[in-house]
Tab-separated table of C-alpha atoms (C1' of nucleotides) in Angstrom:
chain	number	residue	atom	x	y	z
S	552	UNK	CA	4.564	40.762	81.237
S	553	UNK	CA	0.993	40.061	79.964
S	554	UNK	CA	0.554	38.407	76.525
S	555	UNK	CA	-0.817	41.127	74.429
S	556	UNK	CA	-1.170	39.515	71.058
S	557	UNK	CA	-4.230	37.330	71.171
S	558	UNK	CA	-4.516	34.113	69.340
S	559	UNK	CA	-7.102	33.837	66.585
S	560	UNK	CA	-10.187	32.104	67.813
S	561	UNK	CA	-10.312	28.310	67.353
S	562	UNK	CA	-13.345	29.076	64.809
S	563	UNK	CA	-11.212	31.321	62.746
S	564	UNK	CA	-8.411	29.008	62.809
S	565	UNK	CA	-10.768	26.355	61.487
S	566	UNK	CA	-11.695	28.515	58.609
S	567	UNK	CA	-8.194	29.558	57.838
S	568	UNK	CA	-6.916	25.834	57.697
S	569	UNK	CA	-10.245	24.692	55.923
S	570	UNK	CA	-9.879	26.996	52.999
S	571	UNK	CA	-6.210	26.315	52.520
S	572	UNK	CA	-6.882	22.548	52.512
S	573	UNK	CA	-10.073	23.005	50.272
S	574	UNK	CA	-8.080	24.965	47.925
S	575	UNK	CA	-5.363	22.172	47.688
S	576	UNK	CA	-7.572	19.242	47.596
S	577	UNK	CA	-11.207	20.370	46.679
S	578	UNK	CA	-14.277	20.716	49.111
S	579	UNK	CA	-15.303	17.147	48.485
S	580	UNK	CA	-11.576	16.008	48.935
S	581	UNK	CA	-11.290	17.743	52.187
S	582	UNK	CA	-12.684	15.626	55.094
S	583	UNK	CA	-13.563	16.899	58.519
S	584	UNK	CA	-10.955	14.467	59.910
S	585	UNK	CA	-8.462	15.990	57.573
S	586	UNK	CA	-9.226	19.522	59.005
S	587	UNK	CA	-9.164	18.252	62.690
S	588	UNK	CA	-5.763	16.634	62.275
S	589	UNK	CA	-4.250	19.682	60.759
S	590	UNK	CA	-5.548	21.445	64.066
S	591	UNK	CA	-4.349	18.465	66.144
S	592	UNK	CA	-7.795	17.828	67.470
S	593	UNK	CA	-10.391	15.080	66.858
S	594	UNK	CA	-12.940	15.647	64.098
S	595	UNK	CA	-15.930	15.482	66.712
S	596	UNK	CA	-14.363	18.574	68.314
S	597	UNK	CA	-14.849	20.685	65.232
S	598	UNK	CA	-18.586	20.475	65.828
S	599	UNK	CA	-18.222	22.532	68.992
S	600	UNK	CA	-17.288	25.532	66.743
S	601	UNK	CA	-19.235	24.723	63.550
S	602	UNK	CA	-22.377	22.937	63.011
S	603	UNK	CA	-21.601	21.292	59.708
S	604	UNK	CA	-18.980	21.000	57.101
S	605	UNK	CA	-21.176	23.025	54.706
S	606	UNK	CA	-20.877	25.953	57.281
S	607	UNK	CA	-17.287	26.436	56.368
S	608	UNK	CA	-18.219	26.687	52.796
S	609	UNK	CA	-21.221	28.784	53.150
S	610	UNK	CA	-19.573	31.291	55.517
S	611	UNK	CA	-16.552	31.570	53.244
S	612	UNK	CA	-18.542	32.145	49.933
S	613	UNK	CA	-20.987	34.526	51.552
S	614	UNK	CA	-18.235	36.469	53.418
S	615	UNK	CA	-16.299	36.885	50.145
S	616	UNK	CA	-19.254	37.869	48.084
S	617	UNK	CA	-19.756	40.657	50.873
S	618	UNK	CA	-16.434	41.859	50.359
S	619	UNK	CA	-16.630	42.173	46.574
S	620	UNK	CA	-20.087	43.755	46.701
S	621	UNK	CA	-19.232	46.290	49.307
S	622	UNK	CA	-16.253	47.242	47.241
S	623	UNK	CA	-18.044	47.791	43.914
S	624	UNK	CA	-20.833	49.652	45.609
S	625	UNK	CA	-18.428	52.176	46.852
S	626	UNK	CA	-16.996	52.722	43.449
S	627	UNK	CA	-20.399	53.043	41.850
S	628	UNK	CA	-21.524	55.502	44.449
S	629	UNK	CA	-18.617	57.992	43.719
S	630	UNK	CA	-19.088	60.569	41.085
S	631	UNK	CA	-16.071	59.802	38.631
S	632	UNK	CA	-16.036	58.868	35.148
S	633	UNK	CA	-16.179	55.224	33.876
S	634	UNK	CA	-12.551	55.083	33.049
S	635	UNK	CA	-11.537	56.016	36.655
S	636	UNK	CA	-14.246	53.849	38.021
S	637	UNK	CA	-13.048	50.890	36.188
S	638	UNK	CA	-9.571	51.253	37.361
S	639	UNK	CA	-10.904	51.477	40.958
S	640	UNK	CA	-12.993	48.400	40.304
S	641	UNK	CA	-10.252	46.381	39.030
S	642	UNK	CA	-7.664	47.488	41.739
S	643	UNK	CA	-10.397	46.504	44.520
S	644	UNK	CA	-11.127	43.228	42.948
S	645	UNK	CA	-7.460	42.344	42.543
S	646	UNK	CA	-6.696	43.508	46.097
S	647	UNK	CA	-9.429	41.471	47.735
S	648	UNK	CA	-8.332	38.359	45.673
S	649	UNK	CA	-4.725	38.681	46.584
S	650	UNK	CA	-5.436	39.465	50.354
S	651	UNK	CA	-7.773	36.393	50.695
S	652	UNK	CA	-5.958	33.934	48.207
S	653	UNK	CA	-7.555	30.750	49.764
S	654	UNK	CA	-11.070	31.946	50.483
S	655	UNK	CA	-11.221	33.684	47.179
S	656	UNK	CA	-10.397	30.465	45.559
S	657	UNK	CA	-13.170	28.820	47.497
S	658	UNK	CA	-15.447	31.759	46.389
S	659	UNK	CA	-14.588	31.246	42.710
S	660	UNK	CA	-14.545	27.542	42.400
S	661	UNK	CA	-16.282	25.769	45.321
S	662	UNK	CA	-19.513	27.609	45.616
S	663	UNK	CA	-20.803	24.706	43.405
S	664	UNK	CA	-20.950	22.478	46.371
S	665	UNK	CA	-23.412	24.631	48.056
S	666	UNK	CA	-26.694	23.033	48.374
S	667	UNK	CA	-30.353	23.946	48.183
S	668	UNK	CA	-31.346	27.679	48.643
S	669	UNK	CA	-27.940	28.657	49.633
S	670	UNK	CA	-26.722	27.843	46.206
S	671	UNK	CA	-29.346	29.800	44.603
S	672	UNK	CA	-28.886	32.874	47.048
S	673	UNK	CA	-25.171	32.808	46.191
S	674	UNK	CA	-25.710	32.852	42.442
S	675	UNK	CA	-27.933	35.802	42.944
S	676	UNK	CA	-25.215	37.716	44.606
S	677	UNK	CA	-22.577	36.571	42.197
S	678	UNK	CA	-24.913	37.864	39.324
S	679	UNK	CA	-25.295	41.235	41.304
S	680	UNK	CA	-21.755	41.684	41.386
S	681	UNK	CA	-21.521	41.056	37.602
S	682	UNK	CA	-24.278	43.474	37.044
S	683	UNK	CA	-22.548	46.254	39.162
S	684	UNK	CA	-19.441	45.741	37.238
S	685	UNK	CA	-21.334	45.903	34.021
S	686	UNK	CA	-22.767	49.189	35.080
S	687	UNK	CA	-19.319	50.808	34.692
S	688	UNK	CA	-19.205	49.737	31.000
S	689	UNK	CA	-22.684	50.930	30.428
S	690	UNK	CA	-21.727	54.266	32.063
S	691	UNK	CA	-18.671	54.636	29.905
S	692	UNK	CA	-20.693	53.960	26.753
S	693	UNK	CA	-23.303	56.609	27.613
S	694	UNK	CA	-20.536	59.092	28.386
S	695	UNK	CA	-19.195	58.464	25.006
S	696	UNK	CA	-15.835	57.165	26.367
S	697	UNK	CA	-16.070	53.469	25.520
S	698	UNK	CA	-17.128	51.646	22.438
S	699	UNK	CA	-20.480	50.239	21.820
S	700	UNK	CA	-19.835	46.647	22.801
S	701	UNK	CA	-21.801	43.599	24.049
S	702	UNK	CA	-21.500	44.660	27.582
S	703	UNK	CA	-22.435	41.287	29.033
S	704	UNK	CA	-20.043	39.515	27.005
S	705	UNK	CA	-17.319	42.130	27.829
S	706	UNK	CA	-17.874	42.001	31.482
S	707	UNK	CA	-17.686	38.304	31.861
S	708	UNK	CA	-14.394	38.363	29.729
S	709	UNK	CA	-12.912	41.054	31.845
S	710	UNK	CA	-13.956	39.178	35.277
S	711	UNK	CA	-12.565	36.023	33.974
S	712	UNK	CA	-9.108	37.818	33.215
S	713	UNK	CA	-9.299	39.088	36.926
S	714	UNK	CA	-10.369	35.987	38.632
S	715	UNK	CA	-7.463	34.124	36.823
S	716	UNK	CA	-5.079	36.156	38.987
S	717	UNK	CA	-5.959	33.815	41.847
S	718	UNK	CA	-4.536	30.961	39.946
S	719	UNK	CA	-0.987	32.337	39.294
S	720	UNK	CA	-0.471	35.266	41.735
S	721	UNK	CA	2.266	34.578	44.346
S	722	UNK	CA	2.868	36.981	47.116
S	723	UNK	CA	6.675	36.956	46.470
S	724	UNK	CA	6.223	36.999	42.540
S	725	UNK	CA	7.455	39.454	40.117
S	726	UNK	CA	4.475	41.624	40.236
S	727	UNK	CA	2.665	43.353	43.175
S	728	UNK	CA	-1.147	43.441	43.271
S	729	UNK	CA	-1.036	47.133	42.270
S	730	UNK	CA	1.314	46.387	39.311
S	731	UNK	CA	-0.926	43.600	38.220
S	732	UNK	CA	-4.120	45.939	38.528
S	733	UNK	CA	-2.279	48.545	36.539
S	734	UNK	CA	-1.534	46.252	33.711
S	735	UNK	CA	-4.974	44.778	33.642
S	736	UNK	CA	-6.586	48.014	33.580
S	737	UNK	CA	-4.429	48.977	30.630
S	738	UNK	CA	-5.125	46.137	28.748
S	739	UNK	CA	-8.964	46.182	29.415
S	740	UNK	CA	-9.068	49.877	28.600
S	741	UNK	CA	-7.297	49.490	25.261
S	742	UNK	CA	-10.190	47.100	24.260
S	743	UNK	CA	-12.882	49.493	25.367
S	744	UNK	CA	-11.925	52.977	24.707
S	745	UNK	CA	-12.782	54.947	21.683
E	544	UNK	CA	-33.394	-2.892	6.312
E	545	UNK	CA	-30.179	-3.343	8.449
E	546	UNK	CA	-29.514	-0.832	10.998
E	547	UNK	CA	-26.675	1.316	9.720
E	548	UNK	CA	-26.195	3.738	12.296
E	549	UNK	CA	-24.005	1.953	14.978
E	550	UNK	CA	-24.533	2.744	18.489
E	551	UNK	CA	-21.483	4.159	20.387
E	552	UNK	CA	-19.509	1.689	21.984
E	553	UNK	CA	-20.169	1.192	25.836
E	554	UNK	CA	-16.688	2.630	26.686
E	555	UNK	CA	-17.500	5.769	24.888
E	556	UNK	CA	-20.745	6.065	26.486
E	557	UNK	CA	-19.229	5.746	29.918
E	558	UNK	CA	-16.908	8.599	29.008
E	559	UNK	CA	-19.536	10.903	27.655
E	560	UNK	CA	-22.026	10.316	30.508
E	561	UNK	CA	-19.030	10.460	33.058
E	562	UNK	CA	-17.862	14.071	31.844
E	563	UNK	CA	-21.394	15.284	31.859
E	564	UNK	CA	-21.797	14.266	35.420
E	565	UNK	CA	-18.418	15.408	36.646
E	566	UNK	CA	-18.976	18.654	35.065
E	567	UNK	CA	-22.191	19.025	37.092
E	568	UNK	CA	-21.204	17.468	40.328
E	569	UNK	CA	-17.229	17.327	40.245
E	570	UNK	CA	-14.971	14.535	39.924
E	571	UNK	CA	-15.040	13.615	43.751
E	572	UNK	CA	-18.714	14.142	43.799
E	573	UNK	CA	-19.379	11.721	41.014
E	574	UNK	CA	-19.303	7.998	42.092
E	575	UNK	CA	-18.952	4.880	40.020
E	576	UNK	CA	-22.435	4.056	41.169
E	577	UNK	CA	-23.855	7.282	39.822
E	578	UNK	CA	-22.245	6.720	36.548
E	579	UNK	CA	-23.392	3.121	36.392
E	580	UNK	CA	-27.050	4.168	37.307
E	581	UNK	CA	-27.121	6.848	34.448
E	582	UNK	CA	-26.287	4.031	32.105
E	583	UNK	CA	-28.653	1.617	33.911
E	584	UNK	CA	-26.153	-1.059	34.826
E	585	UNK	CA	-24.503	-2.104	38.057
E	586	UNK	CA	-21.277	-0.143	39.332
E	587	UNK	CA	-19.241	-3.570	39.022
E	588	UNK	CA	-20.009	-3.748	35.347
E	589	UNK	CA	-18.089	-0.555	34.780
E	590	UNK	CA	-14.910	-2.350	35.258
E	591	UNK	CA	-15.336	-4.510	32.247
E	592	UNK	CA	-14.762	-1.451	30.102
E	593	UNK	CA	-12.377	0.686	32.348
E	594	UNK	CA	-9.802	-0.169	34.914
E	595	UNK	CA	-10.447	2.484	37.424
E	596	UNK	CA	-12.356	5.705	38.173
E	597	UNK	CA	-9.189	7.732	37.395
E	598	UNK	CA	-9.022	5.998	33.958
E	599	UNK	CA	-12.031	8.361	33.031
E	600	UNK	CA	-10.160	11.415	34.426
E	601	UNK	CA	-6.834	10.556	32.865
E	602	UNK	CA	-8.144	9.677	29.206
E	603	UNK	CA	-10.414	12.822	29.320
E	604	UNK	CA	-7.587	15.284	30.441
E	605	UNK	CA	-4.816	13.732	28.225
E	606	UNK	CA	-7.347	13.556	25.259
E	607	UNK	CA	-8.130	17.194	25.296
E	608	UNK	CA	-4.637	18.125	25.776
E	609	UNK	CA	-3.711	16.390	22.651
E	610	UNK	CA	-6.502	18.230	20.766
E	611	UNK	CA	-5.233	21.633	21.942
E	612	UNK	CA	-1.541	20.720	21.391
E	613	UNK	CA	-2.306	19.401	17.826
E	614	UNK	CA	-4.180	22.583	16.897
E	615	UNK	CA	-1.519	25.136	18.213
E	616	UNK	CA	1.231	23.121	16.544
E	617	UNK	CA	-0.747	23.442	13.301
E	618	UNK	CA	-0.964	27.130	13.708
E	619	UNK	CA	2.715	27.618	14.588
E	620	UNK	CA	4.152	25.424	11.757
E	621	UNK	CA	2.410	27.857	9.168
E	622	UNK	CA	4.105	30.724	7.662
E	623	UNK	CA	1.720	33.547	8.681
E	624	UNK	CA	2.192	36.833	10.556
E	625	UNK	CA	1.504	36.871	14.178
E	626	UNK	CA	-1.857	38.596	13.930
E	627	UNK	CA	-3.043	36.120	11.647
E	628	UNK	CA	-1.687	33.317	13.867
E	629	UNK	CA	-3.383	34.755	16.976
E	630	UNK	CA	-6.793	34.722	15.155
E	631	UNK	CA	-6.367	31.207	14.264
E	632	UNK	CA	-5.223	30.068	17.618
E	633	UNK	CA	-8.131	31.653	19.369
E	634	UNK	CA	-10.548	30.182	16.815
E	635	UNK	CA	-9.032	26.860	17.334
E	636	UNK	CA	-9.179	27.063	20.909
E	637	UNK	CA	-12.882	28.254	21.140
E	638	UNK	CA	-13.820	25.558	18.528
E	639	UNK	CA	-12.433	22.837	20.685
E	640	UNK	CA	-13.897	23.956	23.742
E	641	UNK	CA	-17.192	24.477	22.223
E	642	UNK	CA	-17.377	21.088	20.475
E	643	UNK	CA	-16.399	19.279	23.738
E	644	UNK	CA	-18.059	21.347	26.359
E	645	UNK	CA	-17.960	18.787	29.218
E	646	UNK	CA	-14.708	17.072	28.609
E	647	UNK	CA	-13.183	20.549	28.192
E	648	UNK	CA	-14.619	21.419	31.570
E	649	UNK	CA	-12.951	18.394	32.937
E	650	UNK	CA	-9.682	19.265	31.121
E	651	UNK	CA	-9.720	22.873	32.669
E	652	UNK	CA	-11.018	22.048	36.006
E	653	UNK	CA	-10.795	18.525	37.169
E	654	UNK	CA	-7.137	17.591	36.395
E	655	UNK	CA	-6.188	18.740	39.809
E	656	UNK	CA	-7.689	15.188	40.877
E	657	UNK	CA	-5.102	13.344	38.818
E	658	UNK	CA	-2.595	11.660	41.062
E	659	UNK	CA	1.238	10.915	41.144
E	660	UNK	CA	3.147	11.185	37.914
E	661	UNK	CA	0.187	11.583	35.682
E	662	UNK	CA	-0.635	14.926	37.469
E	663	UNK	CA	2.987	16.034	36.703
E	664	UNK	CA	2.869	14.792	33.107
E	665	UNK	CA	-0.440	16.772	32.704
E	666	UNK	CA	0.968	19.971	34.035
E	667	UNK	CA	3.781	19.687	31.597
E	668	UNK	CA	1.542	19.342	28.672
E	669	UNK	CA	-0.576	22.347	29.751
E	670	UNK	CA	2.752	24.476	30.126
E	671	UNK	CA	3.752	23.237	26.591
E	672	UNK	CA	0.348	24.542	25.313
E	673	UNK	CA	0.936	27.968	27.172
E	674	UNK	CA	4.307	28.220	25.749
E	675	UNK	CA	3.115	27.495	22.212
E	676	UNK	CA	0.705	30.194	22.594
E	677	UNK	CA	3.153	32.686	24.116
E	678	UNK	CA	5.386	32.101	20.995
E	679	UNK	CA	2.686	33.920	18.877
E	680	UNK	CA	3.044	36.997	21.176
E	681	UNK	CA	6.779	36.801	20.873
E	682	UNK	CA	6.708	36.423	17.153
E	683	UNK	CA	4.484	39.477	16.919
E	684	UNK	CA	6.776	41.575	19.099
E	685	UNK	CA	10.028	40.431	16.950
E	686	UNK	CA	7.878	41.258	13.841
E	687	UNK	CA	7.277	44.712	15.147
E	688	UNK	CA	3.422	44.096	15.289
E	689	UNK	CA	2.837	43.664	18.929
E	690	UNK	CA	3.591	46.015	21.729
E	691	UNK	CA	6.464	44.995	24.185
E	692	UNK	CA	4.552	43.360	27.060
E	693	UNK	CA	5.233	40.844	29.669
E	694	UNK	CA	4.398	37.926	27.496
E	695	UNK	CA	3.897	35.379	30.173
E	696	UNK	CA	1.429	37.587	31.849
E	697	UNK	CA	-0.374	38.429	28.772
E	698	UNK	CA	-0.692	34.876	27.595
E	699	UNK	CA	-2.256	33.743	30.852
E	700	UNK	CA	-4.561	36.618	30.889
E	701	UNK	CA	-5.621	35.873	27.150
E	702	UNK	CA	-6.068	32.030	27.909
E	703	UNK	CA	-8.214	32.833	31.115
E	704	UNK	CA	-10.508	34.877	28.814
E	705	UNK	CA	-10.717	31.922	26.211
E	706	UNK	CA	-11.228	29.254	28.902
E	707	UNK	CA	-14.031	31.169	30.685
E	708	UNK	CA	-16.054	30.646	27.421
E	709	UNK	CA	-16.684	27.113	28.609
E	710	UNK	CA	-18.531	28.493	31.656
E	711	UNK	CA	-21.085	30.498	29.824
E	712	UNK	CA	-21.316	29.348	26.208
E	713	UNK	CA	-24.654	27.788	25.244
E	714	UNK	CA	-25.054	26.091	21.973
E	715	UNK	CA	-28.293	28.008	21.386
E	716	UNK	CA	-27.184	31.255	22.699
E	717	UNK	CA	-26.818	34.537	21.019
E	718	UNK	CA	-23.362	33.976	19.860
E	719	UNK	CA	-21.895	31.434	17.543
E	720	UNK	CA	-18.346	29.871	18.361
E	721	UNK	CA	-17.090	32.007	15.415
E	722	UNK	CA	-18.646	35.178	16.584
E	723	UNK	CA	-17.204	34.697	19.885
E	724	UNK	CA	-13.697	33.915	18.432
E	725	UNK	CA	-13.927	37.108	16.376
E	726	UNK	CA	-15.009	39.319	19.350
E	727	UNK	CA	-12.288	37.874	21.666
E	728	UNK	CA	-9.634	38.119	18.908
E	729	UNK	CA	-10.582	41.857	18.423
E	730	UNK	CA	-10.510	42.515	22.110
E	731	UNK	CA	-6.978	40.781	22.454
E	732	UNK	CA	-5.511	42.479	19.431
E	733	UNK	CA	-6.553	45.850	20.706
E	734	UNK	CA	-4.415	45.378	23.797
E	735	UNK	CA	-1.436	44.013	21.938
E	736	UNK	CA	-1.167	45.773	18.572
E	737	UNK	CA	1.029	48.876	18.295
C	326	DC	C1'	-23.167	-7.704	32.807
C	327	DC	C1'	-24.672	-9.362	37.611
C	328	DT	C1'	-24.632	-10.937	42.830
C	329	DA	C1'	-22.385	-10.737	46.691
C	330	DC	C1'	-19.162	-8.707	49.227
C	331	DC	C1'	-14.636	-6.379	51.057
C	332	DG	C1'	-12.081	-2.740	54.107
C	333	DA	C1'	-11.978	2.042	54.254
C	334	DT	C1'	-13.897	6.172	55.051
C	335	DC	C1'	-17.367	9.621	55.196
C	336	DG	C1'	-20.366	13.475	58.062
C	337	DG	C1'	-22.156	13.608	62.080
C	338	DT	C1'	-24.126	12.319	67.312
C	339	DA	C1'	-24.322	10.835	72.273
C	340	DG	C1'	-22.646	11.527	76.288
C	341	DG	C1'	-19.310	12.883	79.263
G	1079	DC	C1'	-12.159	18.743	73.625
G	1080	DC	C1'	-12.390	13.420	73.943
G	1081	DT	C1'	-14.144	8.283	73.452
G	1082	DA	C1'	-16.969	5.430	71.152
G	1083	DC	C1'	-19.828	4.866	67.897
G	1084	DC	C1'	-23.829	5.229	63.912
G	1085	DG	C1'	-25.697	4.401	59.207
G	1086	DA	C1'	-24.371	5.464	54.683
G	1087	DT	C1'	-21.356	5.307	51.070
G	1088	DC	C1'	-16.989	4.711	48.609
G	1089	DG	C1'	-13.714	2.241	44.804
G	1090	DG	C1'	-13.028	-2.046	43.716
G	1091	DT	C1'	-12.743	-7.486	43.430
G	1092	DA	C1'	-14.221	-12.673	43.215
G	1093	DG	C1'	-16.582	-15.526	40.789
G	1094	DG	C1'	-19.779	-16.593	37.618
DNA sequence: CCTACCGATCGGTAGG
DNA sequence: CCTACCGATCGGTAGG
């Protein structure tokens, strides 16, 4: 019988292994030789699949930014009220985070190691996400649902609580991603609703 | 006239400059030569004041842990109700954070670069702080002031919001440390109070 | 606080 | 995917 389940490509193996190691030891603490050793090949061989170490960081950070931005755009395009939108945004955020623990960690913490224009581009994407999220709070205010708060401040505080999930979430822990989202939404709404 | 204002010791200059550079470029991205250059001395000269690069990290992380633990112990020793205690704990936390921006950043993010038993010791101190903080939530519950929530979960979420302050606080920004504390306390209490 | 230096390791390339 | 190697840089020491 033919083998139907195809192996992940070497390139994607490199990304998976790299993100795991970067999460544990930091971007600068993870050498190309470390990554190669984990895949049982020589460091030089990595360059047949990627062109530099920063490639790994770049593709991971921008790939995750894309996931988050696509999800929030979907929420903001739908005709729901702000309370419903907030719940959806939180659920999406926590889902993406828990489905991609290692690359999310890289996205949240290691983007600082990007260099030059890529770093600037990345910051722009992150700011865009924050603004899309803040849009929900502004909607809630104009809909008369939410209190008049400093929306920038509130958004950053909310996102910090969400991002912290990646630090302590364990797939086999007591709370499922949906339970976490529910509790967080509840907590956030209690601070926002009139 | 004699010069009355004494210069900070070389050792403390090393710590100040190091924390600033580590915040900007990470622990592994900051070399002894970088630090020396900022002080306009040679790398070898640093070793007259400190015995290793990890010394800087170690003293900073444990020094900050001490500040946070002393502050929370003071709050928990006083005979106030949980709502008052929470406000005090938040104010102390934000004050320590904003008064020591760079070393707080190192405390929050770079402790991962500690090695061996020092890393284990550090984690124990951090856990102790989390538990002391959680104690306030438990008090509030038994006093009948706070809702019955998952206290561990709530504590981590609250601390994440507080720690995020170090990412965006600017001494000349729109909000003072006390205003930040007030808003955060308000936000947190709305999620906890019955 | 400096000069001079150590062995180790880094990201990456040439050439097969 | 490998061998062999490059120049650069690392934390740290000896000795003054």
